[in-house]
């Protein structure tokens, strides 16, 4: 069976990840490279593991998380769809069964809030993992005077924890935002759609989603 370790060691996957980050850096986007995908991979697997899913399903979620942004090496527009096709073909060449690579393709193809939604347990976990990675470490541009709203909001987030409470069937995104850098309202200006996507993804997994900012529950 193909594992996350196999995918991480695949030189084709690594080349596409580096290409994606090179393109997004040129466009001025936040970090979507090894740091981001490793966090998303771990969180996606952790969500399903803590909720009691089979070990293989957990592993597929980790693989989907690691490969979910490959499409950025083609273009930011439609990156979810392009990435889904890239991942499917790479996993096919690696010998993954069609049923498994189809699940991963579906999850990757539905992780972007503009075109996707939770359509499976793996896709729901991927959405929650991806949209929870808001942090100043993702800001590539370090010149505060040139920050756009995305850079400013991400840079203002000094701590971001995704808390999974399997006993209460609850997933919480707990953020600390430095309001000297940006007000909390700015977070909702750019992340409201993603927040609602998280809420629906949690509902798909039959858990409750909560958003906590600076120790105040807002959702």
PDB file of N, CA and C in Angstrom, residues 14-34 69-80 82-83 86 140:
ATOM      1  N   UNK A  14       7.889  16.250  -5.099  1.00  0.00           N
ATOM      2  CA  UNK A  14       8.707  17.313  -4.506  1.00  0.00           C
ATOM      3  C   UNK A  14       8.966  18.431  -5.507  1.00  0.00           C
ATOM      4  N   UNK A  15       9.202  18.069  -6.756  1.00  0.00           N
ATOM      5  CA  UNK A  15       9.448  19.080  -7.785  1.00  0.00           C
ATOM      6  C   UNK A  15       8.218  19.952  -8.002  1.00  0.00           C
ATOM      7  N   UNK A  16       7.032  19.349  -7.971  1.00  0.00           N
ATOM      8  CA  UNK A  16       5.793  20.102  -8.157  1.00  0.00           C
ATOM      9  C   UNK A  16       5.521  21.017  -6.964  1.00  0.00           C
ATOM     10  N   UNK A  17       5.845  20.549  -5.775  1.00  0.00           N
ATOM     11  CA  UNK A  17       5.675  21.383  -4.576  1.00  0.00           C
ATOM     12  C   UNK A  17       6.576  22.610  -4.668  1.00  0.00           C
ATOM     13  N   UNK A  18       7.809  22.400  -5.056  1.00  0.00           N
ATOM     14  CA  UNK A  18       8.742  23.523  -5.173  1.00  0.00           C
ATOM     15  C   UNK A  18       8.314  24.483  -6.280  1.00  0.00           C
ATOM     16  N   UNK A  19       7.803  23.930  -7.382  1.00  0.00           N
ATOM     17  CA  UNK A  19       7.320  24.771  -8.467  1.00  0.00           C
ATOM     18  C   UNK A  19       6.123  25.598  -8.051  1.00  0.00           C
ATOM     19  N   UNK A  20       5.224  24.981  -7.288  1.00  0.00           N
ATOM     20  CA  UNK A  20       4.036  25.690  -6.807  1.00  0.00           C
ATOM     21  C   UNK A  20       4.423  26.856  -5.911  1.00  0.00           C
ATOM     22  N   UNK A  21       5.351  26.619  -4.993  1.00  0.00           N
ATOM     23  CA  UNK A  21       5.774  27.680  -4.090  1.00  0.00           C
ATOM     24  C   UNK A  21       6.513  28.795  -4.832  1.00  0.00           C
ATOM     25  N   UNK A  22       7.287  28.435  -5.842  1.00  0.00           N
ATOM     26  CA  UNK A  22       7.998  29.431  -6.647  1.00  0.00           C
ATOM     27  C   UNK A  22       6.996  30.355  -7.336  1.00  0.00           C
ATOM     28  N   UNK A  23       5.943  29.779  -7.897  1.00  0.00           N
ATOM     29  CA  UNK A  23       4.951  30.580  -8.608  1.00  0.00           C
ATOM     30  C   UNK A  23       4.170  31.487  -7.650  1.00  0.00           C
ATOM     31  N   UNK A  24       3.757  30.938  -6.508  1.00  0.00           N
ATOM     32  CA  UNK A  24       2.983  31.733  -5.562  1.00  0.00           C
ATOM     33  C   UNK A  24       3.826  32.838  -4.926  1.00  0.00           C
ATOM     34  N   UNK A  25       5.108  32.579  -4.736  1.00  0.00           N
ATOM     35  CA  UNK A  25       5.988  33.620  -4.213  1.00  0.00           C
ATOM     36  C   UNK A  25       6.067  34.781  -5.204  1.00  0.00           C
ATOM     37  N   UNK A  26       6.138  34.447  -6.488  1.00  0.00           N
ATOM     38  CA  UNK A  26       6.188  35.489  -7.518  1.00  0.00           C
ATOM     39  C   UNK A  26       4.899  36.300  -7.563  1.00  0.00           C
ATOM     40  N   UNK A  27       3.783  35.652  -7.226  1.00  0.00           N
ATOM     41  CA  UNK A  27       2.483  36.322  -7.237  1.00  0.00           C
ATOM     42  C   UNK A  27       2.193  37.066  -5.935  1.00  0.00           C
ATOM     43  N   UNK A  28       3.050  36.861  -4.932  1.00  0.00           N
ATOM     44  CA  UNK A  28       2.869  37.554  -3.661  1.00  0.00           C
ATOM     45  C   UNK A  28       1.932  36.863  -2.695  1.00  0.00           C
ATOM     46  N   UNK A  29       1.707  35.561  -2.882  1.00  0.00           N
ATOM     47  CA  UNK A  29       0.820  34.822  -1.986  1.00  0.00           C
ATOM     48  C   UNK A  29       1.555  34.372  -0.721  1.00  0.00           C
ATOM     49  N   UNK A  30       0.767  33.968   0.259  1.00  0.00           N
ATOM     50  CA  UNK A  30       1.341  33.380   1.465  1.00  0.00           C
ATOM     51  C   UNK A  30       1.954  32.017   1.148  1.00  0.00           C
ATOM     52  N   UNK A  31       2.703  31.498   2.091  1.00  0.00           N
ATOM     53  CA  UNK A  31       3.430  30.235   1.910  1.00  0.00           C
ATOM     54  C   UNK A  31       2.481  29.060   1.709  1.00  0.00           C
ATOM     55  N   UNK A  32       2.748  28.278   0.642  1.00  0.00           N
ATOM     56  CA  UNK A  32       1.987  27.063   0.351  1.00  0.00           C
ATOM     57  C   UNK A  32       2.936  25.876   0.130  1.00  0.00           C
ATOM     58  N   UNK A  33       4.129  25.959   0.687  1.00  0.00           N
ATOM     59  CA  UNK A  33       5.136  24.942   0.447  1.00  0.00           C
ATOM     60  C   UNK A  33       5.145  23.830   1.485  1.00  0.00           C
ATOM     61  N   UNK A  34       6.357  23.315   1.772  1.00  0.00           N
ATOM     62  CA  UNK A  34       6.485  22.148   2.638  1.00  0.00           C
ATOM     63  C   UNK A  34       5.939  22.391   4.042  1.00  0.00           C
ATOM     64  N   UNK A  69      -2.072  20.991  -2.661  1.00  0.00           N
ATOM     65  CA  UNK A  69      -1.768  22.254  -3.332  1.00  0.00           C
ATOM     66  C   UNK A  69      -0.852  22.095  -4.549  1.00  0.00           C
ATOM     67  N   UNK A  70      -0.716  20.874  -5.066  1.00  0.00           N
ATOM     68  CA  UNK A  70       0.153  20.651  -6.234  1.00  0.00           C
ATOM     69  C   UNK A  70      -0.270  21.488  -7.433  1.00  0.00           C
ATOM     70  N   UNK A  71      -1.577  21.744  -7.550  1.00  0.00           N
ATOM     71  CA  UNK A  71      -2.086  22.458  -8.713  1.00  0.00           C
ATOM     72  C   UNK A  71      -1.589  23.879  -8.835  1.00  0.00           C
ATOM     73  N   UNK A  72      -1.050  24.429  -7.755  1.00  0.00           N
ATOM     74  CA  UNK A  72      -0.506  25.786  -7.809  1.00  0.00           C
ATOM     75  C   UNK A  72       0.707  25.892  -8.726  1.00  0.00           C
ATOM     76  N   UNK A  73       1.305  24.760  -9.064  1.00  0.00           N
ATOM     77  CA  UNK A  73       2.452  24.804  -9.971  1.00  0.00           C
ATOM     78  C   UNK A  73       1.994  25.069 -11.402  1.00  0.00           C
ATOM     79  N   UNK A  74       0.693  24.892 -11.678  1.00  0.00           N
ATOM     80  CA  UNK A  74       0.145  25.196 -13.001  1.00  0.00           C
ATOM     81  C   UNK A  74      -0.386  26.625 -13.019  1.00  0.00           C
ATOM     82  N   UNK A  75      -1.277  26.931 -12.083  1.00  0.00           N
ATOM     83  CA  UNK A  75      -1.836  28.269 -11.951  1.00  0.00           C
ATOM     84  C   UNK A  75      -2.634  28.319 -10.664  1.00  0.00           C
ATOM     85  N   UNK A  76      -2.691  29.500 -10.040  1.00  0.00           N
ATOM     86  CA  UNK A  76      -3.502  29.627  -8.830  1.00  0.00           C
ATOM     87  C   UNK A  76      -4.978  29.422  -9.147  1.00  0.00           C
ATOM     88  N   UNK A  77      -5.392  29.904 -10.310  1.00  0.00           N
ATOM     89  CA  UNK A  77      -6.785  29.701 -10.725  1.00  0.00           C
ATOM     90  C   UNK A  77      -7.010  28.214 -11.012  1.00  0.00           C
ATOM     91  N   UNK A  78      -8.069  27.663 -10.449  1.00  0.00           N
ATOM     92  CA  UNK A  78      -8.403  26.239 -10.611  1.00  0.00           C
ATOM     93  C   UNK A  78      -7.319  25.313 -10.068  1.00  0.00           C
ATOM     94  N   UNK A  79      -6.580  25.779  -9.053  1.00  0.00           N
ATOM     95  CA  UNK A  79      -5.484  24.946  -8.544  1.00  0.00           C
ATOM     96  C   UNK A  79      -5.994  23.660  -7.898  1.00  0.00           C
ATOM     97  N   UNK A  80      -7.195  23.702  -7.330  1.00  0.00           N
ATOM     98  CA  UNK A  80      -7.735  22.488  -6.705  1.00  0.00           C
ATOM     99  C   UNK A  80      -8.019  21.417  -7.753  1.00  0.00           C
ATOM    100  N   UNK A  82      -6.787  21.249 -10.924  1.00  0.00           N
ATOM    101  CA  UNK A  82      -5.532  20.809 -11.544  1.00  0.00           C
ATOM    102  C   UNK A  82      -4.746  19.890 -10.622  1.00  0.00           C
ATOM    103  N   UNK A  83      -4.709  20.237  -9.332  1.00  0.00           N
ATOM    104  CA  UNK A  83      -3.987  19.420  -8.368  1.00  0.00           C
ATOM    105  C   UNK A  83      -4.591  18.041  -8.206  1.00  0.00           C
ATOM    106  N   UNK A  86      -3.400  15.998 -11.166  1.00  0.00           N
ATOM    107  CA  UNK A  86      -1.978  15.680 -11.003  1.00  0.00           C
ATOM    108  C   UNK A  86      -1.785  14.566  -9.975  1.00  0.00           C
ATOM    109  N   UNK A 140       5.299  35.480   3.483  1.00  0.00           N
ATOM    110  CA  UNK A 140       6.599  35.489   2.815  1.00  0.00           C
ATOM    111  C   UNK A 140       7.175  36.904   2.785  1.00  0.00           C
TER     112      UNK A 140
END
